[in-house]
Short mmCIF file of C-alpha atoms in Angstrom, two decimals:
data_model
loop_
_atom_site.label_atom_id
_atom_site.label_comp_id
_atom_site.label_asym_id
_atom_site.label_seq_id
_atom_site.Cartn_x
_atom_site.Cartn_y
_atom_site.Cartn_z
CA MET Y 1 70.81 189.04 101.33
CA SER Y 2 70.57 189.66 97.58
CA ILE Y 3 72.71 192.81 97.97
CA ILE Y 4 75.43 190.73 99.59
CA GLY Y 5 75.18 188.27 96.72
CA ASP Y 6 75.44 191.13 94.21
CA ILE Y 7 78.48 192.61 95.96
CA LEU Y 8 80.30 189.29 96.13
CA SER Y 9 79.39 188.44 92.52
CA THR Y 10 80.69 191.83 91.38
CA THR Y 11 83.97 191.48 93.24
CA ARG Y 12 84.43 187.97 91.84
CA ASP Y 13 83.26 188.28 88.24
CA GLU Y 14 83.24 191.94 87.33
CA ALA Y 15 86.07 193.63 89.21
CA PRO Y 16 87.80 196.03 86.77
CA ASP Y 17 91.30 194.90 87.83
CA GLU Y 18 93.06 192.39 90.08
CA SER Y 19 93.24 194.79 93.01
CA GLY Y 20 89.46 194.60 93.28
CA ALA Y 21 86.42 196.82 92.88
CA SER Y 22 86.20 200.37 94.18
CA VAL Y 23 83.36 201.61 96.40
CA THR Y 24 82.01 203.77 93.54
CA TYR Y 25 81.95 200.76 91.23
CA LEU Y 26 80.16 198.64 93.85
CA ILE Y 27 77.59 201.38 94.55
CA ARG Y 28 76.74 201.42 90.85
CA LYS Y 29 76.51 197.62 90.58
CA ALA Y 30 74.66 196.91 93.86
CA ASN Y 31 72.45 200.01 93.51
CA VAL Y 32 72.62 201.02 97.19
CA SER Y 33 73.55 204.23 99.03
CA TYR Y 34 77.10 204.89 100.18
CA GLY Y 35 76.12 204.71 103.88
CA ARG Y 36 74.47 201.31 103.52
CA LEU Y 37 77.19 199.89 101.31
CA ALA Y 38 79.91 201.03 103.74
CA LYS Y 39 78.22 199.13 106.61
CA ILE Y 40 77.79 196.00 104.49
CA LEU Y 41 81.41 196.12 103.28
CA GLU Y 42 82.66 196.53 106.84
CA THR Y 43 80.70 193.44 107.92
CA LEU Y 44 81.83 191.41 104.90
CA VAL Y 45 85.48 192.27 105.61
CA GLN Y 46 85.01 191.38 109.32
CA GLN Y 47 83.45 188.05 108.32
CA GLY Y 48 86.40 187.35 106.03
CA LEU Y 49 84.33 187.24 102.85
CA LEU Y 50 86.03 190.29 101.32
CA GLU Y 51 89.61 191.52 101.46
CA GLN Y 52 90.32 195.23 101.61
CA THR Y 53 93.17 196.41 99.39
CA THR Y 54 94.68 199.81 98.73
CA SER Y 55 95.53 200.68 95.15
CA ASP Y 56 96.40 204.15 93.80
CA ARG Y 57 95.45 205.55 97.23
CA ALA Y 58 91.93 204.22 96.71
CA CYS Y 59 90.32 201.61 98.89
CA LYS Y 60 89.28 198.55 96.91
CA TYR Y 61 87.58 195.25 97.74
CA ARG Y 62 88.46 191.78 96.52
CA ILE Y 63 86.63 188.51 97.19
CA SER Y 64 88.41 186.06 99.51
CA SER Y 65 88.46 182.28 99.16
CA ARG Y 66 85.94 182.15 102.03
CA GLY Y 67 83.81 184.62 100.09
CA ARG Y 68 83.95 182.40 97.00
CA GLU Y 69 82.75 179.44 99.05
CA PHE Y 70 79.94 181.53 100.53
CA LEU Y 71 78.92 182.80 97.09
CA GLN Y 72 78.79 179.26 95.73
CA ALA Y 73 76.59 178.15 98.65
CA TYR Y 74 74.45 181.28 98.35
CA ARG Y 75 73.79 180.67 94.66
CA GLY Y 76 72.89 177.04 95.28
CA PHE Y 77 70.44 177.79 98.05
CA ARG Y 78 69.03 180.76 96.14
CA GLU Y 79 68.10 178.26 93.41
CA PHE Y 80 66.47 176.08 96.09
CA ALA Y 81 64.44 179.00 97.48
CA ASP Y 82 63.56 180.15 93.93
CA SER Y 83 62.07 176.72 93.30
CA PHE Y 84 59.65 177.39 96.15
CA GLY Y 85 58.89 180.79 94.65
CA LEU Y 86 60.73 182.41 97.57
CA ARG Y 87 63.65 184.81 97.95
CA ILE Y 88 66.43 184.06 100.41
CA MET J 1 50.64 137.79 117.88
CA ALA J 2 49.78 138.72 114.27
CA PHE J 3 49.65 142.40 113.39
CA ALA J 4 46.96 143.89 111.17
CA PRO J 5 48.56 144.51 107.74
CA ASP J 6 46.84 147.88 107.35
CA ALA J 7 48.26 149.09 110.69
CA VAL J 8 51.76 147.97 109.66
CA LEU J 9 51.42 149.68 106.25
CA GLU J 10 50.15 152.86 107.90
CA THR J 11 53.10 152.85 110.30
CA THR J 12 55.61 152.22 107.51
CA LEU J 13 54.23 155.01 105.31
CA ASN J 14 54.33 157.46 108.20
CA LEU J 15 57.92 156.49 109.02
CA LEU J 16 58.81 157.04 105.36
CA GLY J 17 57.24 160.50 105.58
CA PHE J 18 59.32 161.11 108.71
CA VAL J 19 62.55 160.30 106.85
CA VAL J 20 61.64 162.41 103.79
CA GLY J 21 60.52 165.39 105.91
CA LEU J 22 63.62 165.18 108.08
CA ALA J 23 65.92 165.02 105.03
CA LEU J 24 64.32 168.15 103.58
CA GLY J 25 64.57 169.83 107.00
CA ILE J 26 68.27 168.98 107.29
CA PHE J 27 68.91 170.35 103.81
CA SER J 28 67.12 173.61 104.64
CA TYR J 29 69.08 173.80 107.89
CA ILE J 30 72.36 173.42 105.99
CA GLY J 31 71.15 176.25 103.75
CA PHE J 32 70.37 178.39 106.77
CA LYS J 33 73.75 177.62 108.35
CA ASN J 34 75.49 178.51 105.10
CA THR J 35 73.67 181.72 104.29
CA GLY J 36 71.88 182.85 107.48
CA SER J 37 68.75 183.34 105.34
CA PRO J 38 65.48 183.74 107.31
CA THR J 39 63.55 182.12 104.44
CA LEU J 40 65.62 178.96 104.72
CA PHE J 41 65.16 179.09 108.50
CA ARG J 42 61.38 179.10 108.00
CA LEU J 43 61.63 176.22 105.50
CA ASN J 44 63.82 174.39 108.01
CA ILE J 45 61.11 174.74 110.70
CA ALA J 46 58.45 173.77 108.13
CA PHE J 47 60.11 170.55 107.00
CA PHE J 48 61.20 169.52 110.49
CA SER J 49 57.61 170.00 111.65
CA ILE J 50 56.25 167.97 108.73
CA GLY J 51 58.82 165.22 109.34
CA ILE J 52 58.24 165.17 113.10
CA GLY J 53 54.48 165.10 112.49
CA PHE J 54 54.84 161.96 110.38
CA GLY J 55 57.29 160.59 112.96
CA VAL J 56 54.90 161.09 115.87
CA VAL J 57 52.24 159.03 114.05
CA GLY J 58 54.73 156.43 112.81
CA PHE J 59 56.60 155.91 116.08
CA GLY J 60 53.41 156.25 118.11
CA TYR J 61 51.72 153.49 116.13
CA MET J 62 54.90 151.41 116.20
CA THR J 63 55.01 151.68 120.00
CA GLU J 64 51.36 150.70 120.33
CA LEU J 65 51.67 147.85 117.83
CA PHE J 66 54.95 146.25 118.83
CA ILE J 67 55.59 147.31 122.44
CA LEU J 68 52.22 147.94 124.07
CA LYS J 69 50.54 145.44 121.70
CA TYR J 70 47.27 147.38 121.52
CA ALA J 71 44.55 145.88 119.33
CA GLN J 72 43.10 149.33 118.53
CA LEU J 73 45.40 152.25 117.66
CA ASP J 74 44.78 155.50 119.57
CA SER J 75 43.32 158.30 117.44
CA TRP J 76 44.97 161.07 119.50
CA ILE J 77 48.37 160.09 118.07
CA GLN J 78 47.05 160.79 114.57
CA THR J 79 45.60 164.13 115.73
CA LEU J 80 48.86 165.16 117.39
CA GLY J 81 50.95 164.20 114.34
CA ILE J 82 48.70 166.05 111.91
CA GLY J 83 48.70 169.07 114.24
CA ILE J 84 52.52 169.19 114.13
CA GLN J 85 52.46 168.81 110.32
CA THR J 86 50.05 171.75 110.10
CA ILE J 87 52.65 173.95 111.81
CA GLY J 88 55.00 173.02 108.97
CA TYR J 89 52.42 173.85 106.29
CA PHE J 90 51.80 177.14 108.05
CA PHE J 91 55.47 178.10 107.79
CA ILE J 92 55.53 177.30 104.05
CA ALA J 93 52.45 179.46 103.55
CA PHE J 94 53.88 182.12 105.88
CA SER J 95 57.00 182.30 103.74
CA HIS J 96 54.76 183.20 100.83
CA GLY J 97 53.48 186.21 102.72
CA ILE J 98 50.48 184.88 104.60
CA LYS J 99 51.00 187.65 107.13
CA SER J 100 50.07 190.37 104.66
CA PHE J 101 46.87 188.58 103.65
CA PHE J 102 45.75 187.50 107.10
CA PRO J 103 43.82 190.66 108.11
CA LYS J 104 41.66 190.45 104.99
CA SER J 105 38.19 189.19 105.80
CA ARG J 106 38.05 186.90 102.75
CA TYR J 107 41.01 184.91 104.04
CA PHE J 108 39.45 184.73 107.47
CA LYS J 109 36.31 183.31 105.91
CA SER J 110 38.34 180.68 104.09
CA ILE J 111 39.73 179.49 107.42
CA ILE J 112 36.60 179.85 109.57
CA PHE J 113 34.05 178.53 107.05
CA PRO J 114 35.41 174.94 106.78
CA LEU J 115 35.20 174.56 110.55
CA PHE J 116 31.41 174.50 110.29
CA ILE J 117 31.18 171.98 107.46
CA ILE J 118 33.48 169.42 109.03
CA PRO J 119 31.63 166.28 110.10
CA GLY J 120 31.61 166.01 113.83
CA ASN J 121 33.90 169.06 114.16
CA SER J 122 36.60 166.79 115.53
CA ILE J 123 39.99 168.38 116.16
CA GLU J 124 41.71 166.16 113.58
CA HIS J 125 39.39 167.32 110.80
CA ILE J 126 39.69 170.95 111.78
CA ILE J 127 43.47 170.65 111.62
CA ARG J 128 43.27 168.85 108.26
CA SER J 129 41.11 171.58 106.76
CA ILE J 130 43.58 174.25 107.94
CA SER J 131 46.46 172.22 106.43
CA PHE J 132 44.54 171.92 103.17
CA ILE J 133 43.95 175.67 102.95
CA LEU J 134 47.60 176.47 103.76
CA LEU J 135 48.85 173.96 101.18
CA VAL J 136 46.49 175.18 98.46
CA TYR J 137 47.66 178.72 99.17
CA GLY J 138 51.30 177.62 98.95
CA THR J 139 50.58 175.75 95.70
CA ILE J 140 48.91 178.75 94.07
CA GLU J 141 51.74 181.09 95.12
CA THR J 142 54.32 178.64 93.77
CA ILE J 143 52.46 178.33 90.45
CA MET J 144 52.41 182.15 90.25
CA SER J 145 56.19 182.12 90.82
CA TYR J 146 56.54 179.54 88.05
CA MET J 147 54.67 181.89 85.70
CA GLU J 148 57.35 184.49 86.46
CA ASN J 149 60.57 182.47 86.52
CA ARG J 150 59.60 179.48 84.31
CA LYS J 151 61.94 177.24 86.28
CA ARG J 152 61.26 173.53 85.92
CA SER J 153 62.09 172.83 89.57
CA THR J 154 59.41 175.34 90.64
CA ILE J 155 56.69 173.32 88.92
CA PHE J 156 57.89 170.22 90.81
CA VAL J 157 57.56 172.12 94.09
CA ALA J 158 54.08 173.31 93.08
CA ALA J 159 53.15 169.71 92.21
CA GLY J 160 54.60 168.53 95.54
CA LEU J 161 52.58 171.04 97.56
CA GLY J 162 49.51 170.22 95.46
CA LEU J 163 49.93 166.50 96.19
CA LEU J 164 50.32 167.25 99.90
CA ALA J 165 47.08 169.25 99.72
CA LEU J 166 45.33 166.41 97.87
CA GLY J 167 46.66 163.96 100.48
CA GLU J 168 45.25 166.09 103.30
CA PHE J 169 41.93 166.34 101.47
CA LEU J 170 41.76 162.56 100.97
CA GLY J 171 42.74 162.05 104.62
CA TRP J 172 39.93 164.35 105.66
CA TYR J 173 37.49 162.67 103.24
CA SER J 174 38.43 159.20 104.48
CA VAL J 175 36.20 159.90 107.48
CA VAL J 176 33.32 159.03 105.14
CA PHE J 177 34.86 155.63 104.39
CA PRO J 178 36.75 154.70 107.55
CA LYS J 179 39.19 151.80 107.37
CA SER J 180 39.16 151.92 103.58
CA ILE J 181 42.06 152.16 101.14
CA LEU J 182 41.41 155.91 100.88
CA TYR J 183 43.53 156.60 103.95
CA PHE J 184 46.56 154.76 102.55
CA ILE J 185 46.14 156.59 99.25
CA SER J 186 46.13 159.80 101.33
CA ILE J 187 49.45 159.01 103.06
CA SER J 188 51.03 157.73 99.82
CA THR J 189 49.97 160.93 98.00
CA LYS J 190 51.49 163.04 100.78
CA ILE J 191 54.77 161.13 100.65
CA THR J 192 54.88 161.45 96.84
CA GLY J 193 54.33 165.18 97.34
CA LEU J 194 57.22 165.37 99.82
CA GLY J 195 59.33 163.45 97.29
CA ALA J 196 58.58 166.04 94.60
CA LEU J 197 59.92 168.73 96.95
CA PHE J 198 63.26 166.90 96.74
CA ILE J 199 63.77 167.89 93.08
CA PRO J 200 65.26 171.34 93.82
CA ILE J 201 67.74 169.74 96.23
CA SER J 202 69.27 167.67 93.44
CA GLN J 203 70.37 170.91 91.78
CA VAL J 204 72.25 172.30 94.78
CA PRO J 205 75.92 171.47 95.27
CA LEU J 206 76.45 170.61 98.95
CA ARG J 207 79.90 172.08 99.43
CA GLY J 208 81.44 174.72 101.63
CA GLY J 209 79.97 175.86 104.91
CA MET J 210 79.88 179.13 106.73
CA LYS J 211 77.34 181.44 108.18
CA LEU J 212 77.19 185.15 107.62
CA GLY J 213 76.49 187.13 110.77
CA GLY J 214 72.97 188.47 111.11
CA SER J 215 74.15 192.05 111.48
CA VAL J 216 73.95 192.92 107.79
#
């Protein structure tokens, strides 16, 4: 769950340009293997939380409005779980 | 027919606990629906159980008082309600990793030992002692988390769980002084504890709503 939060936060707050963040950039930020990240990205795109864009022949990912809503909820409830000394 | 004021107060306090527990359960459920987090799912079960436990006692007593018009309230209702609450306390403790500690003999002793010192070994007191242990465990874990994250809301949660533990202890101890004010102090302490668990909720914006599939 925290990896998803990291990916969405990166695509929202730290994407290098407007077209989104590249897979290499996300691997570095989320600190996960390519195989695992690819599966997560595929799911996030299917769920409508990320949008896939193509820029300079490279595949990039941008957060969707649905993803922004999810990230906001995730952060709120992460605070709630943190208060119990738990991780969501 | 005039109702005993202590029975009415007891019923009211339990119904208040039902509302508070249910509200926390609903909030955790919204969190689970929004994020699909298993931790929030466990908290959702925990708070619903605690709320329903209070509700069983409150509505049970209300039925006996106002509908069946019993002079003496049945003790099995209390036992059933506390049993359901214990399930909730278990899930809070479980979320803190009770599973990994369970095989250790010291933990086993801490559960088994109180069973032999309970007066009369009645089911209600056995359940209360288990609740107490689970709540103390949850309190200690939450205090440890506070040491790490230094969040003010965490200390409120630790205080809330601690008050719930104290309430269970007083409830258990009230067997020594039956029909005394100790029992009402016990319920009031537990409800204050549940109230303290509300503090983190005040910091969460309740907007948006979607669930991420469990396939990630």
